[in-house]
Short mmCIF file of C-alpha atoms and ligand atoms in Angstrom, two decimals:
data_model
loop_
_atom_site.label_atom_id
_atom_site.label_comp_id
_atom_site.label_asym_id
_atom_site.label_seq_id
_atom_site.Cartn_x
_atom_site.Cartn_y
_atom_site.Cartn_z
CA MET A 211 -75.90 -52.58 -48.66
CA MET A 212 -77.50 -54.92 -51.23
CA PRO A 213 -75.70 -58.30 -51.20
CA LEU A 214 -74.52 -59.41 -54.62
CA ASN A 215 -73.38 -62.65 -56.21
CA VAL A 216 -70.43 -62.45 -58.58
CA LEU A 217 -69.01 -65.22 -60.74
CA SER A 218 -65.29 -64.63 -61.26
CA VAL A 219 -64.03 -66.44 -64.39
CA THR A 220 -60.30 -67.05 -64.45
CA SER A 221 -57.72 -69.40 -65.95
CA GLU A 222 -55.48 -69.29 -62.85
CA LEU A 223 -55.96 -68.88 -59.12
CA PHE A 224 -53.45 -68.60 -56.27
CA PRO A 225 -52.57 -70.79 -54.39
CA ILE A 226 -53.81 -73.60 -56.66
CA ILE A 227 -52.41 -72.77 -60.09
CA LYS A 228 -50.32 -69.72 -60.98
CA THR A 229 -48.19 -68.44 -63.84
CA GLY A 230 -48.35 -64.73 -62.91
CA GLY A 231 -50.12 -61.92 -61.14
CA LEU A 232 -53.57 -62.84 -62.49
CA ALA A 233 -53.59 -65.79 -60.08
CA ASP A 234 -52.72 -63.53 -57.15
CA VAL A 235 -55.51 -61.10 -58.03
CA ALA A 236 -58.14 -63.77 -58.61
CA GLY A 237 -57.13 -65.45 -55.34
CA ALA A 238 -57.21 -62.33 -53.16
CA LEU A 239 -60.20 -60.41 -54.49
CA PRO A 240 -62.97 -62.79 -53.26
CA GLY A 241 -61.94 -62.42 -49.60
CA ALA A 242 -61.72 -58.64 -49.90
CA LEU A 243 -65.09 -58.46 -51.68
CA ALA A 244 -66.77 -60.53 -48.95
CA LYS A 245 -66.21 -57.53 -46.66
CA GLU A 246 -68.21 -55.46 -49.17
CA GLY A 247 -71.20 -57.81 -48.98
CA ILE A 248 -70.30 -59.58 -52.22
CA ARG A 249 -70.24 -63.33 -52.53
CA VAL A 250 -67.76 -64.47 -55.17
CA VAL A 251 -67.62 -67.94 -56.63
CA THR A 252 -64.65 -68.54 -58.92
CA LEU A 253 -64.92 -70.66 -62.07
CA LEU A 254 -61.66 -72.45 -62.91
CA PRO A 255 -60.63 -75.18 -65.38
CA GLY A 256 -59.93 -78.57 -63.78
CA TYR A 257 -56.18 -78.82 -64.50
CA PRO A 258 -54.33 -81.70 -62.77
CA ALA A 259 -53.21 -79.34 -59.95
CA VAL A 260 -56.79 -78.32 -59.19
CA LEU A 261 -58.95 -81.38 -58.58
CA PRO A 262 -56.98 -83.16 -55.82
CA GLY A 263 -57.05 -80.12 -53.49
CA LEU A 264 -60.82 -79.66 -53.39
CA ASP A 265 -63.15 -80.08 -50.40
CA LYS A 266 -66.92 -80.52 -50.23
CA MET A 267 -67.16 -81.50 -53.88
CA GLU A 268 -70.61 -81.73 -55.44
CA VAL A 269 -71.45 -82.27 -59.11
CA VAL A 270 -73.87 -79.49 -60.05
CA ARG A 271 -74.16 -79.93 -63.82
CA SER A 272 -73.15 -82.39 -66.51
CA TYR A 273 -72.30 -82.01 -70.18
CA ASP A 274 -72.49 -84.97 -72.58
CA ASP A 275 -70.19 -83.24 -75.02
CA LEU A 276 -68.21 -80.12 -74.12
CA TRP A 277 -66.13 -79.70 -77.24
CA GLY A 278 -65.07 -83.28 -77.70
CA GLY A 279 -65.93 -85.15 -74.53
CA PRO A 280 -68.10 -85.35 -71.44
CA ALA A 281 -67.64 -82.88 -68.61
CA ARG A 282 -68.90 -82.23 -65.11
CA LEU A 283 -69.18 -78.95 -63.28
CA ILE A 284 -68.13 -79.41 -59.67
CA ALA A 285 -68.94 -76.99 -56.85
CA ALA A 286 -66.26 -77.16 -54.15
CA ARG A 287 -64.23 -75.27 -51.60
CA ALA A 288 -60.47 -74.78 -51.55
CA GLY A 289 -59.25 -73.00 -48.42
CA HIS A 290 -61.43 -69.90 -48.07
CA LEU A 291 -62.44 -69.88 -51.75
CA ASP A 292 -65.75 -71.06 -53.21
CA LEU A 293 -65.18 -72.64 -56.59
CA PHE A 294 -66.81 -74.10 -59.63
CA VAL A 295 -64.36 -76.40 -61.38
CA ILE A 296 -64.80 -77.78 -64.89
CA ASP A 297 -63.85 -81.43 -64.79
CA ALA A 298 -63.26 -82.09 -68.50
CA PRO A 299 -60.26 -84.43 -68.81
CA HIS A 300 -60.14 -84.19 -72.62
CA LEU A 301 -59.54 -80.43 -72.31
CA PHE A 302 -57.68 -79.89 -69.06
CA ASP A 303 -56.09 -83.09 -67.74
CA ARG A 304 -52.64 -82.49 -69.25
CA PRO A 305 -49.09 -81.81 -68.11
CA GLY A 306 -47.49 -78.41 -68.77
CA SER A 307 -48.81 -74.98 -67.90
CA PRO A 308 -52.44 -73.94 -68.26
CA TYR A 309 -51.63 -72.55 -71.70
CA LEU A 310 -48.53 -74.35 -72.98
CA THR A 311 -47.35 -77.86 -73.73
CA PRO A 312 -44.37 -79.11 -71.67
CA ASP A 313 -42.08 -77.98 -74.52
CA GLY A 314 -43.47 -74.47 -74.44
CA ARG A 315 -45.91 -74.33 -77.38
CA ASP A 316 -49.54 -73.16 -77.17
CA TRP A 317 -51.89 -76.11 -76.84
CA PRO A 318 -53.34 -76.46 -80.37
CA ASP A 319 -56.90 -76.58 -79.03
CA ASN A 320 -56.68 -73.51 -76.77
CA ALA A 321 -59.68 -71.98 -78.59
CA ARG A 322 -61.87 -74.90 -77.52
CA ARG A 323 -60.36 -75.15 -74.03
CA PHE A 324 -61.06 -71.54 -73.14
CA ALA A 325 -64.30 -71.29 -75.09
CA ALA A 326 -65.42 -74.10 -72.77
CA LEU A 327 -64.49 -71.95 -69.74
CA SER A 328 -66.62 -69.11 -71.11
CA ARG A 329 -69.50 -71.35 -72.21
CA VAL A 330 -69.81 -72.81 -68.72
CA ALA A 331 -69.55 -69.30 -67.23
CA ALA A 332 -72.45 -68.18 -69.41
CA ASP A 333 -74.52 -71.20 -68.37
CA ILE A 334 -73.99 -70.34 -64.71
CA GLY A 335 -74.79 -66.72 -65.63
CA PHE A 336 -78.14 -67.80 -67.07
CA GLY A 337 -79.03 -69.38 -63.74
CA LEU A 338 -78.64 -73.02 -64.82
CA VAL A 339 -76.87 -73.98 -61.61
CA PRO A 340 -79.36 -73.93 -58.74
CA GLY A 341 -78.11 -72.27 -55.57
CA PHE A 342 -75.88 -69.66 -57.20
CA VAL A 343 -77.30 -67.17 -59.65
CA PRO A 344 -74.75 -64.44 -60.37
CA ASP A 345 -75.76 -60.79 -60.58
CA VAL A 346 -72.48 -60.08 -62.37
CA VAL A 347 -70.11 -62.27 -64.38
CA HIS A 348 -66.56 -60.93 -64.07
CA ALA A 349 -64.25 -62.24 -66.80
CA HIS A 350 -60.45 -62.02 -66.52
CA ASP A 351 -58.26 -61.69 -69.63
CA TRP A 352 -58.69 -63.33 -73.06
CA GLN A 353 -59.23 -66.79 -71.63
CA ALA A 354 -62.61 -65.64 -70.29
CA GLY A 355 -63.26 -63.15 -73.08
CA LEU A 356 -66.03 -65.13 -74.78
CA ALA A 357 -68.16 -65.21 -71.61
CA PRO A 358 -69.68 -61.76 -72.33
CA ALA A 359 -70.18 -62.89 -75.95
CA TYR A 360 -72.11 -66.06 -75.05
CA LEU A 361 -74.21 -64.00 -72.64
CA HIS A 362 -74.80 -61.32 -75.28
CA PHE A 363 -75.73 -63.49 -78.26
CA ASP A 364 -78.69 -65.09 -76.51
CA ASP A 365 -82.28 -64.08 -75.80
CA ARG A 366 -82.42 -65.03 -72.14
CA PRO A 367 -82.19 -62.39 -69.39
CA ARG A 368 -78.56 -62.07 -68.41
CA PRO A 369 -76.43 -60.81 -65.54
CA GLY A 370 -74.16 -57.77 -65.77
CA THR A 371 -70.75 -58.35 -67.33
CA VAL A 372 -67.33 -56.94 -66.50
CA ILE A 373 -64.03 -57.79 -68.17
CA THR A 374 -60.65 -57.01 -66.62
CA VAL A 375 -57.57 -56.68 -68.82
CA HIS A 376 -54.49 -57.90 -66.96
CA ASN A 377 -52.32 -57.80 -70.06
CA ILE A 378 -53.39 -56.57 -73.48
CA ALA A 379 -50.42 -58.32 -75.12
CA PHE A 380 -52.27 -61.62 -74.87
CA GLN A 381 -55.38 -61.44 -77.04
CA GLY A 382 -56.51 -64.99 -77.84
CA LEU A 383 -56.73 -64.82 -81.66
CA PHE A 384 -58.10 -67.84 -83.52
CA PRO A 385 -59.17 -68.70 -87.09
CA ALA A 386 -62.57 -67.48 -88.25
CA ASP A 387 -63.64 -70.96 -89.36
CA LEU A 388 -63.99 -71.99 -85.71
CA LEU A 389 -67.04 -69.73 -85.34
CA TYR A 390 -69.64 -72.46 -85.79
CA GLU A 391 -67.76 -74.97 -83.69
CA LEU A 392 -67.46 -72.47 -80.86
CA GLY A 393 -71.24 -72.13 -80.86
CA LEU A 394 -71.32 -68.50 -81.97
CA PRO A 395 -73.98 -67.34 -84.46
CA PRO A 396 -72.88 -65.99 -87.88
CA SER A 397 -74.18 -62.59 -86.76
CA ALA A 398 -71.44 -62.56 -84.09
CA PHE A 399 -68.73 -62.30 -86.73
CA THR A 400 -68.79 -58.53 -87.25
CA ILE A 401 -66.72 -55.60 -86.09
CA ASP A 402 -69.33 -55.06 -83.34
CA GLY A 403 -68.95 -58.67 -82.20
CA VAL A 404 -66.10 -61.16 -82.03
CA GLU A 405 -64.41 -60.39 -85.37
CA TYR A 406 -60.92 -58.91 -85.18
CA TYR A 407 -58.97 -58.32 -88.39
CA GLY A 408 -60.53 -61.39 -90.00
CA GLN A 409 -60.04 -63.64 -86.99
CA ILE A 410 -61.97 -64.41 -83.82
CA GLY A 411 -60.55 -62.31 -80.99
CA PHE A 412 -61.44 -63.63 -77.54
CA LEU A 413 -60.19 -60.52 -75.72
CA LYS A 414 -61.66 -58.29 -78.41
CA ALA A 415 -65.05 -59.98 -77.95
CA GLY A 416 -64.96 -59.34 -74.22
CA LEU A 417 -63.91 -55.72 -74.64
CA GLN A 418 -66.62 -55.15 -77.23
CA LEU A 419 -69.47 -56.89 -75.45
CA ALA A 420 -68.96 -56.60 -71.67
CA ASP A 421 -70.93 -53.86 -69.92
CA ARG A 422 -67.80 -52.53 -68.21
CA ILE A 423 -64.08 -52.78 -68.88
CA THR A 424 -61.47 -52.46 -66.21
CA THR A 425 -57.75 -52.75 -66.17
CA VAL A 426 -55.36 -52.97 -63.27
CA SER A 427 -54.04 -49.40 -62.97
CA PRO A 428 -55.21 -45.92 -63.97
CA THR A 429 -52.10 -45.26 -66.08
CA TYR A 430 -52.47 -48.55 -68.00
CA ALA A 431 -56.16 -47.63 -68.58
CA ARG A 432 -54.88 -44.53 -70.41
CA GLU A 433 -51.98 -46.30 -72.15
CA ILE A 434 -54.18 -48.98 -73.74
CA GLN A 435 -56.25 -46.23 -75.33
CA THR A 436 -53.19 -45.05 -77.30
CA PRO A 437 -51.76 -46.59 -80.49
CA GLU A 438 -48.46 -47.27 -78.68
CA GLY A 439 -50.07 -49.16 -75.80
CA GLY A 440 -53.29 -50.55 -77.25
CA MET A 441 -51.73 -53.28 -79.39
CA GLY A 442 -54.47 -52.85 -81.99
CA LEU A 443 -57.33 -52.53 -79.52
CA ASP A 444 -56.88 -48.82 -78.74
CA GLY A 445 -59.57 -47.67 -81.20
CA LEU A 446 -62.17 -49.96 -79.64
CA LEU A 447 -61.13 -48.83 -76.16
CA ARG A 448 -61.31 -45.14 -77.11
CA ALA A 449 -64.79 -45.71 -78.52
CA ARG A 450 -65.76 -47.27 -75.18
CA ALA A 451 -63.83 -44.78 -73.05
CA PRO A 452 -66.74 -43.96 -70.67
CA ASP A 453 -66.93 -47.65 -69.74
CA VAL A 454 -63.19 -48.11 -69.16
CA SER A 455 -61.62 -47.66 -65.73
CA GLY A 456 -58.38 -48.52 -63.98
CA ILE A 457 -58.49 -50.10 -60.53
CA LEU A 458 -55.09 -50.63 -58.98
CA ASN A 459 -54.27 -54.13 -57.73
CA GLY A 460 -53.43 -54.81 -54.11
CA VAL A 461 -51.39 -57.57 -52.53
CA ASP A 462 -52.66 -60.17 -50.10
CA GLU A 463 -51.61 -58.71 -46.77
CA ASP A 464 -51.69 -62.07 -44.99
CA ILE A 465 -49.44 -63.81 -47.48
CA TRP A 466 -47.12 -60.81 -47.85
CA ASN A 467 -46.59 -59.76 -44.25
CA PRO A 468 -42.96 -59.32 -43.14
CA ALA A 469 -44.01 -59.47 -39.47
CA THR A 470 -45.37 -63.02 -39.77
CA ASP A 471 -43.74 -64.45 -42.93
CA PRO A 472 -42.61 -68.02 -42.15
CA ASN A 473 -40.23 -67.98 -45.15
CA LEU A 474 -37.98 -65.35 -43.61
CA LYS A 475 -35.06 -65.94 -41.29
CA ALA A 476 -35.97 -62.78 -39.36
CA ARG A 477 -39.43 -61.24 -39.26
CA PHE A 478 -39.67 -57.48 -39.04
CA GLY A 479 -41.97 -54.49 -39.09
CA PRO A 480 -41.50 -50.77 -39.69
CA ASP A 481 -40.01 -50.37 -36.20
CA ALA A 482 -37.34 -53.04 -36.67
CA ILE A 483 -36.22 -52.67 -40.27
CA GLU A 484 -32.63 -53.41 -39.23
CA ALA A 485 -33.63 -57.07 -38.70
CA ARG A 486 -33.61 -57.35 -42.52
CA ALA A 487 -29.83 -57.70 -42.21
CA PHE A 488 -30.31 -61.33 -41.08
CA ASN A 489 -32.44 -62.00 -44.15
CA LYS A 490 -29.85 -60.45 -46.42
CA GLU A 491 -27.16 -62.64 -44.94
CA ALA A 492 -29.33 -65.76 -45.26
CA LEU A 493 -30.14 -64.89 -48.87
CA GLN A 494 -26.49 -64.32 -49.77
CA ARG A 495 -25.66 -67.68 -48.19
CA ARG A 496 -28.49 -69.56 -49.88
CA LEU A 497 -27.57 -68.23 -53.31
CA GLY A 498 -23.80 -68.52 -52.99
CA LEU A 499 -23.22 -64.77 -53.03
CA THR A 500 -20.37 -63.29 -51.02
CA VAL A 501 -21.73 -62.74 -47.52
CA ASP A 502 -21.21 -59.03 -47.06
CA PRO A 503 -23.61 -56.59 -45.39
CA ASP A 504 -21.90 -53.68 -47.13
CA ALA A 505 -22.48 -54.96 -50.67
CA MET A 506 -25.66 -53.43 -52.07
CA LEU A 507 -27.90 -56.32 -53.09
CA PHE A 508 -30.31 -55.87 -56.01
CA GLY A 509 -33.14 -58.39 -56.40
CA VAL A 510 -35.31 -59.49 -59.33
CA VAL A 511 -38.43 -61.68 -59.09
CA SER A 512 -39.96 -61.93 -62.51
CA ARG A 513 -41.20 -63.81 -65.50
CA LEU A 514 -38.37 -63.58 -68.01
CA SER A 515 -40.07 -62.07 -71.02
CA GLU A 516 -39.63 -59.12 -73.36
CA GLN A 517 -42.28 -57.24 -71.34
CA LYS A 518 -40.15 -57.17 -68.21
CA GLY A 519 -37.18 -55.29 -69.74
CA LEU A 520 -34.56 -57.44 -68.02
CA ASP A 521 -32.21 -57.17 -70.99
CA LEU A 522 -31.58 -53.68 -69.57
CA VAL A 523 -30.32 -55.26 -66.36
CA LEU A 524 -27.98 -57.47 -68.42
CA GLY A 525 -26.72 -54.39 -70.27
CA ALA A 526 -26.28 -52.48 -67.02
CA LEU A 527 -24.46 -55.26 -65.14
CA PRO A 528 -20.86 -53.98 -65.50
CA VAL A 529 -21.90 -50.62 -64.01
CA LEU A 530 -24.44 -52.04 -61.57
CA LEU A 531 -21.87 -54.37 -60.05
CA GLU A 532 -19.13 -51.77 -59.58
CA ASP A 533 -18.19 -51.33 -55.90
CA GLY A 534 -18.95 -55.00 -55.24
CA ALA A 535 -22.75 -54.68 -55.56
CA GLN A 536 -24.69 -57.90 -56.11
CA LEU A 537 -27.67 -59.25 -58.04
CA ALA A 538 -30.03 -62.04 -56.95
CA LEU A 539 -32.40 -63.05 -59.73
CA LEU A 540 -35.34 -65.43 -59.54
CA GLY A 541 -37.08 -65.96 -62.83
CA ALA A 542 -38.14 -68.27 -65.59
CA GLY A 543 -39.30 -68.00 -69.18
CA ASP A 544 -37.43 -66.88 -72.26
CA ARG A 545 -34.57 -69.29 -72.97
CA ILE A 546 -32.16 -66.60 -74.21
CA LEU A 547 -32.65 -64.46 -71.11
CA GLU A 548 -32.29 -67.54 -68.92
CA SER A 549 -28.97 -68.51 -70.47
CA SER A 550 -27.71 -64.91 -70.47
CA PHE A 551 -28.28 -64.58 -66.73
CA GLN A 552 -26.73 -67.98 -66.18
CA ALA A 553 -23.67 -66.82 -68.13
CA ALA A 554 -23.54 -63.61 -66.06
CA ALA A 555 -23.51 -65.67 -62.86
CA ALA A 556 -20.47 -67.53 -64.22
CA VAL A 557 -18.70 -64.28 -65.15
CA TYR A 558 -19.39 -62.67 -61.74
CA PRO A 559 -19.14 -65.48 -59.16
CA GLY A 560 -20.18 -64.35 -55.70
CA GLN A 561 -21.74 -61.23 -57.21
CA VAL A 562 -24.51 -62.54 -59.46
CA ALA A 563 -26.76 -65.47 -58.58
CA CYS A 564 -29.66 -66.64 -60.66
CA PHE A 565 -32.25 -69.22 -59.74
CA LEU A 566 -34.07 -70.26 -62.88
CA GLY A 567 -37.49 -71.64 -62.06
CA TYR A 568 -40.51 -70.87 -59.99
CA ASP A 569 -39.99 -70.74 -56.22
CA GLU A 570 -42.53 -69.09 -53.95
CA VAL A 571 -40.29 -69.30 -50.85
CA LEU A 572 -37.29 -67.72 -52.57
CA ALA A 573 -39.55 -64.94 -53.89
CA HIS A 574 -40.35 -64.02 -50.27
CA GLN A 575 -36.69 -64.31 -49.25
CA ILE A 576 -35.56 -61.95 -52.03
CA GLN A 577 -38.25 -59.46 -51.03
CA GLY A 578 -37.24 -59.70 -47.38
CA GLY A 579 -33.48 -59.67 -47.90
CA SER A 580 -32.41 -57.61 -50.89
CA ASP A 581 -31.88 -53.85 -50.67
CA ALA A 582 -33.61 -52.84 -53.89
CA LEU A 583 -35.89 -54.59 -56.40
CA LEU A 584 -35.39 -54.00 -60.12
CA VAL A 585 -38.55 -53.78 -62.27
CA PRO A 586 -37.48 -52.20 -65.59
CA SER A 587 -40.60 -53.26 -67.55
CA ARG A 588 -41.28 -52.04 -71.09
CA PHE A 589 -44.95 -52.02 -70.14
CA GLU A 590 -46.59 -53.11 -66.90
CA PRO A 591 -50.37 -53.23 -66.47
CA CYS A 592 -49.98 -53.08 -62.70
CA GLY A 593 -47.11 -55.15 -61.35
CA LEU A 594 -47.28 -56.79 -57.95
CA THR A 595 -43.62 -57.31 -57.09
CA GLN A 596 -42.98 -53.60 -56.52
CA LEU A 597 -45.92 -53.56 -54.09
CA CYS A 598 -44.59 -56.60 -52.20
CA ALA A 599 -41.17 -54.95 -52.22
CA MET A 600 -42.42 -51.77 -50.56
CA ARG A 601 -44.23 -53.78 -47.91
CA TYR A 602 -40.96 -55.61 -47.23
CA GLY A 603 -38.67 -52.57 -47.00
CA ASN A 604 -37.10 -53.54 -50.34
CA VAL A 605 -36.83 -50.33 -52.34
CA PRO A 606 -38.24 -50.63 -55.89
CA ILE A 607 -36.41 -49.20 -58.90
CA VAL A 608 -38.93 -49.15 -61.74
CA SER A 609 -39.58 -47.82 -65.20
CA ARG A 610 -42.26 -45.12 -65.29
CA VAL A 611 -44.96 -47.13 -67.08
CA GLY A 612 -48.42 -48.48 -66.23
CA GLY A 613 -48.97 -49.47 -62.63
CA LEU A 614 -45.31 -48.90 -61.80
CA ALA A 615 -45.83 -45.18 -62.48
CA ASP A 616 -48.91 -45.21 -60.24
CA THR A 617 -47.43 -46.97 -57.23
CA VAL A 618 -43.82 -45.84 -56.75
CA ILE A 619 -42.88 -42.28 -55.78
CA ASP A 620 -39.52 -41.31 -57.21
CA ALA A 621 -36.83 -40.19 -54.77
CA ASN A 622 -36.18 -36.86 -56.44
CA GLU A 623 -35.00 -34.08 -54.19
CA MET A 624 -38.45 -32.66 -53.54
CA ALA A 625 -40.08 -36.02 -52.78
CA VAL A 626 -37.22 -36.91 -50.45
CA ALA A 627 -37.53 -33.56 -48.68
CA ALA A 628 -41.29 -33.99 -48.37
CA GLY A 629 -40.84 -37.47 -46.87
CA ALA A 630 -42.91 -39.01 -49.66
CA ALA A 631 -40.37 -40.94 -51.73
CA THR A 632 -40.71 -44.73 -51.86
CA GLY A 633 -38.35 -45.76 -54.69
CA PHE A 634 -36.83 -44.75 -58.02
CA GLN A 635 -38.41 -44.30 -61.42
CA PHE A 636 -36.81 -43.88 -64.79
CA SER A 637 -38.08 -42.92 -68.23
CA PRO A 638 -37.79 -43.66 -71.10
CA VAL A 639 -37.26 -47.41 -70.86
CA SER A 640 -33.66 -47.27 -72.06
CA LEU A 641 -30.25 -48.30 -70.82
CA PRO A 642 -28.99 -44.75 -70.11
CA ALA A 643 -32.14 -43.89 -68.15
CA ALA A 644 -31.95 -47.16 -66.21
CA LEU A 645 -28.28 -46.61 -65.43
CA GLU A 646 -29.02 -43.13 -64.15
CA ALA A 647 -31.66 -44.50 -61.76
CA PHE A 648 -29.40 -47.32 -60.61
CA SER A 649 -26.63 -44.89 -59.75
CA ARG A 650 -29.03 -42.51 -57.97
CA ALA A 651 -30.15 -45.48 -55.89
CA LYS A 652 -26.56 -46.45 -55.10
CA ARG A 653 -25.79 -42.91 -53.98
CA LEU A 654 -28.80 -42.77 -51.68
CA TRP A 655 -28.07 -46.24 -50.30
CA SER A 656 -24.74 -44.99 -49.01
CA ASP A 657 -26.69 -42.59 -46.79
CA ALA A 658 -28.15 -45.10 -44.32
CA ASP A 659 -30.62 -42.68 -42.71
CA ALA A 660 -31.99 -41.47 -46.03
CA TRP A 661 -32.37 -45.09 -47.19
CA ARG A 662 -34.15 -46.03 -43.97
CA ARG A 663 -36.66 -43.25 -44.61
CA LEU A 664 -37.36 -44.59 -48.12
CA GLN A 665 -37.94 -48.04 -46.67
CA ALA A 666 -40.21 -46.71 -43.93
CA ASN A 667 -42.24 -44.62 -46.40
CA GLY A 668 -42.84 -47.71 -48.55
CA MET A 669 -43.75 -49.86 -45.59
CA ALA A 670 -46.30 -47.28 -44.41
CA LEU A 671 -48.26 -47.39 -47.69
CA ASP A 672 -51.60 -49.13 -47.92
CA VAL A 673 -51.06 -51.71 -50.66
CA GLY A 674 -53.85 -54.03 -49.50
CA TRP A 675 -57.09 -54.98 -51.19
CA SER A 676 -59.66 -52.97 -49.15
CA ARG A 677 -59.62 -49.89 -51.35
CA PRO A 678 -59.65 -51.75 -54.70
CA ALA A 679 -62.37 -54.10 -53.40
CA ARG A 680 -64.58 -51.08 -52.65
CA GLN A 681 -63.98 -49.81 -56.18
CA TYR A 682 -64.93 -53.17 -57.72
CA ALA A 683 -68.02 -53.33 -55.49
CA ASP A 684 -69.13 -49.87 -56.69
CA LEU A 685 -68.47 -50.86 -60.29
CA TYR A 686 -70.58 -54.04 -60.03
CA ARG A 687 -73.44 -52.04 -58.55
CA GLU A 688 -73.23 -49.34 -61.23
CA CYS A 689 -73.13 -51.94 -63.94
CA LEU A 690 -76.31 -53.58 -62.59
CA GLU A 691 -78.15 -50.27 -62.54
CA GLU A 692 -77.54 -49.93 -66.26
CA ILE A 693 -78.60 -53.29 -67.68
P1 ADP B 247 -46.87 -60.73 -64.15
O1 ADP B 247 -48.24 -61.12 -63.78
O2 ADP B 247 -46.79 -59.88 -65.38
O3 ADP B 247 -45.92 -61.87 -64.19
P2 ADP B 247 -46.86 -59.36 -61.55
O4 ADP B 247 -45.82 -58.52 -60.92
O5 ADP B 247 -48.24 -58.84 -61.58
O6 ADP B 247 -46.32 -59.74 -63.01
O7 ADP B 247 -46.99 -60.74 -60.77
C1 ADP B 247 -45.98 -61.68 -60.70
C2 ADP B 247 -46.26 -62.62 -59.55
O8 ADP B 247 -45.55 -63.81 -59.77
C3 ADP B 247 -45.78 -62.08 -58.22
O9 ADP B 247 -46.59 -62.65 -57.20
C4 ADP B 247 -44.34 -62.63 -58.14
O10 ADP B 247 -43.89 -62.74 -56.82
C5 ADP B 247 -44.52 -63.96 -58.79
N1 ADP B 247 -43.36 -64.51 -59.49
C6 ADP B 247 -42.85 -64.13 -60.69
N2 ADP B 247 -41.83 -64.91 -61.06
C7 ADP B 247 -41.67 -65.81 -60.07
C8 ADP B 247 -40.77 -66.90 -59.86
N3 ADP B 247 -39.84 -67.22 -60.76
N4 ADP B 247 -40.90 -67.62 -58.72
C9 ADP B 247 -41.84 -67.29 -57.81
N5 ADP B 247 -42.72 -66.29 -57.95
C10 ADP B 247 -42.64 -65.56 -59.06
C1 GLC B 248 -50.54 -59.25 -65.65
C2 GLC B 248 -49.63 -58.03 -65.73
C3 GLC B 248 -49.22 -57.48 -64.38
C4 GLC B 248 -50.39 -57.45 -63.41
C5 GLC B 248 -51.03 -58.83 -63.33
C6 GLC B 248 -52.21 -58.87 -62.37
O1 GLC B 248 -49.87 -60.45 -65.63
O2 GLC B 248 -48.49 -58.29 -66.53
O3 GLC B 248 -48.70 -56.17 -64.53
O4 GLC B 248 -49.96 -57.03 -62.13
O5 GLC B 248 -51.49 -59.21 -64.59
O6 GLC B 248 -53.21 -57.94 -62.71
#
């Protein structure tokens, strides 16, 4: 097998800096690809959380002026990951999230900040950093979308380019008059280049100019080619259909392993699912829920945003909580959703608990202790929490969209009889459909043996990274054959 070098270009990376599933994917894929003979180095902005955790740091390139100040490119290691980090304090040394100010607004210079990420990626792609010459540059989401553009609008020989769409709702749109400042030639501002309805579209540029396009599930690959799911980019994606594919995400099987998870009160495997009862009790205690093994406990671990459909859970609460059932929610984001769940916790003391914020440990405890996980997303490119849930014997109840449709097998009569069911799906994404799935789940939960089979089916699934890593490896090789 021919060894390959791949530069992965990402704006977040677990465990260093994470706002969502992109970090998990970017953090897990390099290790899985190593088994396919692929060496991945990840390029990441030098946010405050990044620089202190690095080992074996070496400055490999300097910039006198990277959009407003000097910068250094540092090669380093963090855990098992090989990194390039852009140390550019004027762009990245700030409080807040990678994308937002502490009061929740986009940083006003996000165009420059993420153009810098792509510019440096292209420089590495052109072989300007001795010791690591990538065969393929793999860009993730809009933040890395200009990397294929900088590589394209240049005369030098270039590596292959792949862009992965983790969420087409975030497109990176900026005013056209930034074109010159971003170092793009006037010829780039056309429908075949970076132009998108009169603006510069970072994601659009990547989708137009990368050799291959992937997204994170086969169903989402189809959905984004439709007017309903493409959010304006469906025409472009249809035109490029032969180059578009969907590769399902995995989860990191070392981090998400119920048999070894240090965050759980009781560790368990498929042969000892009953040990989850200790985790349920510990979770109820930690969150101030009534400690009761016979109360069905629903969990949520989610960003609180329109995408995730959690307003349906709010609407369903009176029915969901009948018979003393409970809800444990961990989430952060939209202020209105946050305060609505807080209000619900006050209305249903002992039955609804919400922890507003980001808490990795509690995420594991909800997965290891609740009976069912609610993921009622309006759209979901892949979704990772339903995969973690199945690995942890926590039965997912999901809307039938994107990666949720591809990963959960609905417990209809035939699937139950065939021993294949792993959870519950509902469609359309509406309150009546959600309520119907919630009550089907409650009915099946009262049959302990049937529920145990659902849990065991989910736990037996392969939700790791080996299969997707093989698919990415094949894709990189195909893409190199073509350029
Ligand atoms: P998205 O990337 O759209 O947010 P995913 O399901 O792909 O959705 O990934 C979400 C990741 O973030 C999962 O690893 C999940 O466990 C984690 N997560 C989401 N919200 C929280 C939270 N409030 N605290 C801890 N982890 C969270
Ligand atoms: C995005 C999507 C999510 C996906 C994740 C990782 O944040 O919303 O569905 O699992 O990226 O690919």
